[in-house]
PDB file of C-alpha atoms in Angstrom:
ATOM      1  CA  MET B   1     -16.935 -13.944  -3.068  1.00 60.00           C
ATOM      2  CA  PRO B   2     -13.610 -12.116  -3.591  1.00 66.00           C
ATOM      3  CA  LEU B   3     -13.537  -9.015  -5.744  1.00 70.00           C
ATOM      4  CA  THR B   4     -12.391  -9.865  -9.287  1.00 75.00           C
ATOM      5  CA  THR B   5     -11.851  -6.287 -10.492  1.00 81.00           C
ATOM      6  CA  ASP B   6      -9.041  -3.957  -9.472  1.00 90.00           C
ATOM      7  CA  VAL B   7     -11.144  -1.400  -7.573  1.00 91.00           C
ATOM      8  CA  LEU B   8     -14.817  -1.121  -6.700  1.00 91.00           C
ATOM      9  CA  ILE B   9     -16.213   2.241  -5.553  1.00 90.00           C
ATOM     10  CA  GLN B  10     -19.291   1.516  -3.433  1.00 91.00           C
ATOM     11  CA  GLU B  11     -19.937   5.034  -2.196  1.00 91.00           C
ATOM     12  CA  LEU B  12     -18.743   8.467  -3.256  1.00 88.00           C
ATOM     13  CA  ALA B  13     -20.279  11.711  -2.002  1.00 89.00           C
ATOM     14  CA  PHE B  14     -18.633  15.078  -2.610  1.00 87.00           C
ATOM     15  CA  ASP B  15     -19.221  18.812  -2.767  1.00 88.00           C
ATOM     16  CA  THR B  16     -17.845  21.129  -5.440  1.00 88.00           C
ATOM     17  CA  VAL B  17     -15.747  23.954  -4.029  1.00 86.00           C
ATOM     18  CA  PRO B  18     -14.605  27.106  -5.892  1.00 88.00           C
ATOM     19  CA  THR B  19     -10.809  27.215  -6.222  1.00 83.00           C
ATOM     20  CA  GLY B  20     -10.247  30.748  -7.474  1.00 87.00           C
ATOM     21  CA  GLY B  21      -7.970  29.269 -10.129  1.00 85.00           C
ATOM     22  CA  THR B  22      -7.944  26.706 -12.890  1.00 83.00           C
ATOM     23  CA  PRO B  23      -9.864  24.470 -12.749  1.00 81.00           C
ATOM     24  CA  ALA B  24     -12.550  26.684 -11.236  1.00 86.00           C
ATOM     25  CA  LEU B  25     -14.013  23.927  -9.054  1.00 85.00           C
ATOM     26  CA  ALA B  26     -12.462  21.191  -6.944  1.00 81.00           C
ATOM     27  CA  LEU B  27     -14.099  18.117  -5.480  1.00 82.00           C
ATOM     28  CA  LYS B  28     -14.247  17.915  -1.681  1.00 85.00           C
ATOM     29  CA  VAL B  29     -15.011  14.334  -0.716  1.00 86.00           C
ATOM     30  CA  GLN B  30     -17.433  13.831   2.174  1.00 86.00           C
ATOM     31  CA  ARG B  31     -17.794  10.025   2.034  1.00 88.00           C
ATOM     32  CA  LEU B  32     -15.884   7.363   0.150  1.00 88.00           C
ATOM     33  CA  THR B  33     -15.901   3.585   0.311  1.00 92.00           C
ATOM     34  CA  ALA B  34     -13.563   1.756  -2.045  1.00 91.00           C
ATOM     35  CA  THR B  35     -12.608  -1.900  -2.160  1.00 94.00           C
ATOM     36  CA  LEU B  36      -9.277  -2.973  -3.617  1.00 93.00           C
ATOM     37  CA  GLY B  37      -9.176  -6.485  -5.053  1.00 94.00           C
ATOM     38  CA  ASP B  38      -6.395  -9.041  -5.390  1.00 94.00           C
ATOM     39  CA  PRO B  39      -5.915  -8.054  -9.082  1.00 94.00           C
ATOM     40  CA  TRP B  40      -5.007  -4.500  -7.942  1.00 93.00           C
ATOM     41  CA  LEU B  41      -2.609  -5.879  -5.312  1.00 93.00           C
ATOM     42  CA  GLU B  42      -0.909  -8.089  -7.895  1.00 95.00           C
ATOM     43  CA  LYS B  43      -0.372  -5.156 -10.279  1.00 94.00           C
ATOM     44  CA  MET B  44       0.997  -2.905  -7.520  1.00 90.00           C
ATOM     45  CA  SER B  45       3.232  -5.723  -6.222  1.00 90.00           C
ATOM     46  CA  ARG B  46       4.638  -6.398  -9.687  1.00 91.00           C
ATOM     47  CA  LEU B  47       5.350  -2.686 -10.218  1.00 87.00           C
ATOM     48  CA  GLY B  48       7.039  -2.337  -6.836  1.00 82.00           C
ATOM     49  CA  LEU B  49       9.169  -5.449  -7.264  1.00 83.00           C
ATOM     50  CA  ALA B  50      10.183  -4.429 -10.797  1.00 82.00           C
ATOM     51  CA  ALA B  51      11.389  -1.074  -9.457  1.00 77.00           C
ATOM     52  CA  ALA B  52      13.229  -2.770  -6.577  1.00 74.00           C
ATOM     53  CA  SER B  53      14.787  -5.386  -8.869  1.00 72.00           C
ATOM     54  CA  GLY B  54      16.664  -2.715 -10.791  1.00 70.00           C
ATOM     55  CA  LYS B  55      18.376  -1.615  -7.566  1.00 68.00           C
ATOM     56  CA  SER B  56      19.065  -5.085  -6.168  1.00 68.00           C
ATOM     57  CA  PRO B  57      22.275  -7.114  -6.591  1.00 71.00           C
ATOM     58  CA  VAL B  58      20.113 -10.210  -7.211  1.00 74.00           C
ATOM     59  CA  GLY B  59      17.109 -10.665  -9.467  1.00 78.00           C
ATOM     60  CA  ILE B  60      13.733 -10.182  -7.806  1.00 83.00           C
ATOM     61  CA  SER B  61      10.499 -11.452  -9.309  1.00 86.00           C
ATOM     62  CA  TYR B  62       6.855 -11.666  -8.304  1.00 92.00           C
ATOM     63  CA  VAL B  63       5.446 -15.022  -7.126  1.00 95.00           C
ATOM     64  CA  ALA B  64       2.071 -14.312  -5.480  1.00 97.00           C
ATOM     65  CA  SER B  65       0.045 -11.811  -3.461  1.00 96.00           C
ATOM     66  CA  ARG B  66      -3.309 -11.721  -1.736  1.00 96.00           C
ATOM     67  CA  PHE B  67      -5.329  -9.640   0.681  1.00 94.00           C
ATOM     68  CA  LEU B  68      -5.896 -11.020   4.185  1.00 95.00           C
ATOM     69  CA  PRO B  69      -8.306  -9.900   6.933  1.00 93.00           C
ATOM     70  CA  ASP B  70      -5.634  -7.659   8.526  1.00 92.00           C
ATOM     71  CA  GLY B  71      -3.664  -6.620   5.437  1.00 94.00           C
ATOM     72  CA  ALA B  72      -1.852  -8.448   2.664  1.00 96.00           C
ATOM     73  CA  GLU B  73       0.711 -11.094   1.869  1.00 96.00           C
ATOM     74  CA  LEU B  74       3.394 -10.888  -0.837  1.00 95.00           C
ATOM     75  CA  THR B  75       5.716 -13.685  -1.942  1.00 93.00           C
ATOM     76  CA  PHE B  76       8.632 -12.972  -4.240  1.00 90.00           C
ATOM     77  CA  LYS B  77      11.678 -14.806  -5.538  1.00 87.00           C
ATOM     78  CA  ALA B  78      15.157 -13.410  -4.937  1.00 80.00           C
ATOM     79  CA  GLY B  79      18.145 -14.922  -6.735  1.00 77.00           C
ATOM     80  CA  GLU B  80      18.444 -17.689  -9.314  1.00 79.00           C
ATOM     81  CA  GLY B  81      18.645 -21.478  -9.309  1.00 77.00           C
ATOM     82  CA  PHE B  82      19.541 -23.331  -6.125  1.00 75.00           C
ATOM     83  CA  MET B  83      20.663 -20.044  -4.536  1.00 75.00           C
ATOM     84  CA  SER B  84      17.199 -18.509  -4.755  1.00 81.00           C
ATOM     85  CA  LEU B  85      14.853 -17.730  -1.880  1.00 84.00           C
ATOM     86  CA  SER B  86      11.109 -17.145  -1.911  1.00 87.00           C
ATOM     87  CA  PRO B  87      10.280 -15.132   1.201  1.00 88.00           C
ATOM     88  CA  THR B  88       6.729 -14.130   2.060  1.00 92.00           C
ATOM     89  CA  LEU B  89       6.027 -10.755   3.642  1.00 92.00           C
ATOM     90  CA  ARG B  90       2.894 -10.316   5.722  1.00 95.00           C
ATOM     91  CA  LEU B  91       1.806  -6.690   5.783  1.00 94.00           C
ATOM     92  CA  GLU B  92      -0.597  -5.274   8.346  1.00 95.00           C
ATOM     93  CA  VAL B  93      -2.736  -2.382   7.101  1.00 93.00           C
ATOM     94  CA  ALA B  94      -4.738  -0.239   9.530  1.00 89.00           C
ATOM     95  CA  GLY B  95      -6.275   3.212   9.809  1.00 84.00           C
ATOM     96  CA  GLU B  96      -3.993   5.365  11.953  1.00 77.00           C
ATOM     97  CA  GLY B  97      -6.162   8.481  12.344  1.00 72.00           C
ATOM     98  CA  ALA B  98      -5.406  11.987  11.065  1.00 71.00           C
ATOM     99  CA  GLY B  99      -6.076  10.882   7.482  1.00 76.00           C
ATOM    100  CA  GLN B 100      -3.363   8.217   7.545  1.00 86.00           C
ATOM    101  CA  VAL B 101      -3.073   4.486   7.012  1.00 89.00           C
ATOM    102  CA  ARG B 102      -0.254   2.427   8.571  1.00 92.00           C
ATOM    103  CA  ILE B 103       1.413  -0.295   6.508  1.00 93.00           C
ATOM    104  CA  LYS B 104       3.725  -2.495   8.562  1.00 94.00           C
ATOM    105  CA  VAL B 105       5.900  -5.482   7.689  1.00 92.00           C
ATOM    106  CA  ALA B 106       4.551  -7.750  10.419  1.00 93.00           C
ATOM    107  CA  GLU B 107       6.318 -10.973   9.469  1.00 91.00           C
ATOM    108  CA  ILE B 108       8.902 -12.392   7.078  1.00 88.00           C
ATOM    109  CA  ARG B 109       8.506 -16.135   6.399  1.00 89.00           C
ATOM    110  CA  SER B 110      10.872 -18.358   4.444  1.00 85.00           C
ATOM    111  CA  ALA B 111      12.222 -21.908   4.436  1.00 80.00           C
ATOM    112  CA  MET B 112      15.576 -20.439   5.523  1.00 79.00           C
ATOM    113  CA  PRO B 113      16.437 -17.558   7.863  1.00 77.00           C
ATOM    114  CA  VAL B 114      16.342 -14.528   5.564  1.00 77.00           C
ATOM    115  CA  GLU B 115      16.240 -11.510   7.886  1.00 74.00           C
ATOM    116  CA  LYS B 116      19.870 -10.599   7.143  1.00 73.00           C
ATOM    117  CA  ILE B 117      19.237 -10.850   3.403  1.00 72.00           C
ATOM    118  CA  VAL B 118      15.752  -9.358   3.146  1.00 76.00           C
ATOM    119  CA  GLY B 119      16.135  -6.834   5.995  1.00 78.00           C
ATOM    120  CA  PRO B 120      18.433  -4.378   4.160  1.00 77.00           C
ATOM    121  CA  PHE B 121      16.237  -4.674   1.050  1.00 76.00           C
ATOM    122  CA  LEU B 122      13.148  -3.775   3.117  1.00 81.00           C
ATOM    123  CA  ASP B 123      14.947  -0.878   4.786  1.00 82.00           C
ATOM    124  CA  LYS B 124      15.915   0.520   1.364  1.00 79.00           C
ATOM    125  CA  LEU B 125      12.384  -0.012   0.064  1.00 81.00           C
ATOM    126  CA  ILE B 126      10.930   1.901   3.030  1.00 85.00           C
ATOM    127  CA  GLU B 127      13.485   4.676   2.494  1.00 85.00           C
ATOM    128  CA  ASN B 128      12.453   4.941  -1.179  1.00 82.00           C
ATOM    129  CA  LEU B 129       8.751   4.951  -0.270  1.00 84.00           C
ATOM    130  CA  CYS B 130       9.314   7.768   2.220  1.00 87.00           C
ATOM    131  CA  ALA B 131      10.784   9.905  -0.569  1.00 86.00           C
ATOM    132  CA  ARG B 132       7.315  10.032  -2.155  1.00 84.00           C
ATOM    133  CA  PRO B 133       4.791  12.713  -1.225  1.00 84.00           C
ATOM    134  CA  GLY B 134       2.304  11.540   1.392  1.00 87.00           C
ATOM    135  CA  VAL B 135       4.498   8.716   2.771  1.00 91.00           C
ATOM    136  CA  GLN B 136       6.584   8.927   5.938  1.00 92.00           C
ATOM    137  CA  ARG B 137       8.357   6.499   8.236  1.00 94.00           C
ATOM    138  CA  HIS B 138       6.327   5.484  11.303  1.00 93.00           C
ATOM    139  CA  PRO B 139       7.816   7.235  14.363  1.00 92.00           C
ATOM    140  CA  THR B 140       7.942   4.122  16.585  1.00 93.00           C
ATOM    141  CA  GLU B 141       7.902   1.124  14.233  1.00 92.00           C
ATOM    142  CA  PRO B 142      11.036   0.744  12.078  1.00 89.00           C
ATOM    143  CA  ARG B 143       9.413  -1.477   9.438  1.00 91.00           C
ATOM    144  CA  ALA B 144       6.259   0.596   9.009  1.00 93.00           C
ATOM    145  CA  VAL B 145       5.196   3.624   7.009  1.00 93.00           C
ATOM    146  CA  LEU B 146       2.336   6.067   7.387  1.00 93.00           C
ATOM    147  CA  VAL B 147       0.546   6.833   4.138  1.00 90.00           C
ATOM    148  CA  SER B 148      -1.537   9.992   3.927  1.00 87.00           C
ATOM    149  CA  LEU B 149      -4.433   8.981   1.701  1.00 82.00           C
ATOM    150  CA  ASN B 150      -5.482  12.630   1.760  1.00 80.00           C
ATOM    151  CA  ALA B 151      -2.152  13.720   0.219  1.00 82.00           C
ATOM    152  CA  LEU B 152      -2.140  10.913  -2.355  1.00 80.00           C
ATOM    153  CA  LEU B 153      -5.679  11.626  -3.506  1.00 77.00           C
ATOM    154  CA  GLN B 154      -5.183  15.413  -3.428  1.00 77.00           C
ATOM    155  CA  ALA B 155      -2.544  14.896  -6.102  1.00 75.00           C
ATOM    156  CA  ARG B 156      -5.434  13.505  -8.195  1.00 73.00           C
ATOM    157  CA  GLY B 157      -7.586  16.605  -7.602  1.00 72.00           C
ATOM    158  CA  LEU B 158      -9.645  15.378  -4.624  1.00 76.00           C
ATOM    159  CA  THR B 159      -9.670  17.185  -1.285  1.00 79.00           C
ATOM    160  CA  PHE B 160     -10.877  16.080   2.133  1.00 79.00           C
ATOM    161  CA  SER B 161     -11.537  17.743   5.444  1.00 71.00           C
ATOM    162  CA  GLU B 162      -8.370  17.977   7.528  1.00 66.00           C
ATOM    163  CA  ASP B 163      -9.782  15.681  10.205  1.00 68.00           C
ATOM    164  CA  ALA B 164     -10.856  12.953   7.779  1.00 74.00           C
ATOM    165  CA  LEU B 165     -10.489   9.541   9.407  1.00 80.00           C
ATOM    166  CA  TRP B 166      -9.928   6.459   7.284  1.00 83.00           C
ATOM    167  CA  LYS B 167     -11.092   3.000   8.321  1.00 87.00           C
ATOM    168  CA  VAL B 168      -9.525  -0.108   6.830  1.00 89.00           C
ATOM    169  CA  SER B 169     -11.045  -3.582   6.879  1.00 90.00           C
ATOM    170  CA  GLY B 170     -10.139  -6.697   5.011  1.00 89.00           C
ATOM    171  CA  GLN B 171     -11.209 -10.153   4.129  1.00 90.00           C
ATOM    172  CA  PRO B 172      -9.661 -12.774   1.874  1.00 92.00           C
ATOM    173  CA  GLY B 173      -9.294 -11.310  -1.608  1.00 92.00           C
ATOM    174  CA  GLU B 174     -10.055  -7.669  -0.812  1.00 92.00           C
ATOM    175  CA  LEU B 175      -9.293  -4.646   1.329  1.00 91.00           C
ATOM    176  CA  THR B 176     -11.909  -1.935   1.948  1.00 91.00           C
ATOM    177  CA  ILE B 177     -10.979   1.670   2.691  1.00 89.00           C
ATOM    178  CA  GLN B 178     -13.698   3.933   4.042  1.00 89.00           C
ATOM    179  CA  LEU B 179     -13.854   7.641   4.853  1.00 85.00           C
TER     180      LEU B 179
END
């Protein structure tokens, strides 16, 4: 049965480590298993599309999203009336080693050819993502980013060993991330 909450933490094991500063202790995560549900994906998709819509010459709005066994799928509407398109992006998500997860635009589907329309939008979106801490462009795949989960979670006060390896697995309705 698909996860109906945003996030489910199944396992969390950590040590407390003195920092020498404030706060006096930090959490060093040893094991973590978290499952992200479709409700989380919808919220993140809506936020991302709202941010992109403000920078787009045409209106962009959320249509649907869902987790798949190898990643996620996002459908959005671009434009208005008979000039609108509703492309679907299929994203592959996989552990990349060295504390990173790869997110790749694997496919763009639409009733009409949309690569020339959606392509520049995706390139700008990837450029904006790479401006954030912990996100960088994949060195060999132009429509992929590497996300350092270690860096993202360190900003929330959690630390990990430098060689932490993340595993990603999915099924309809959820994506599980495991350290």
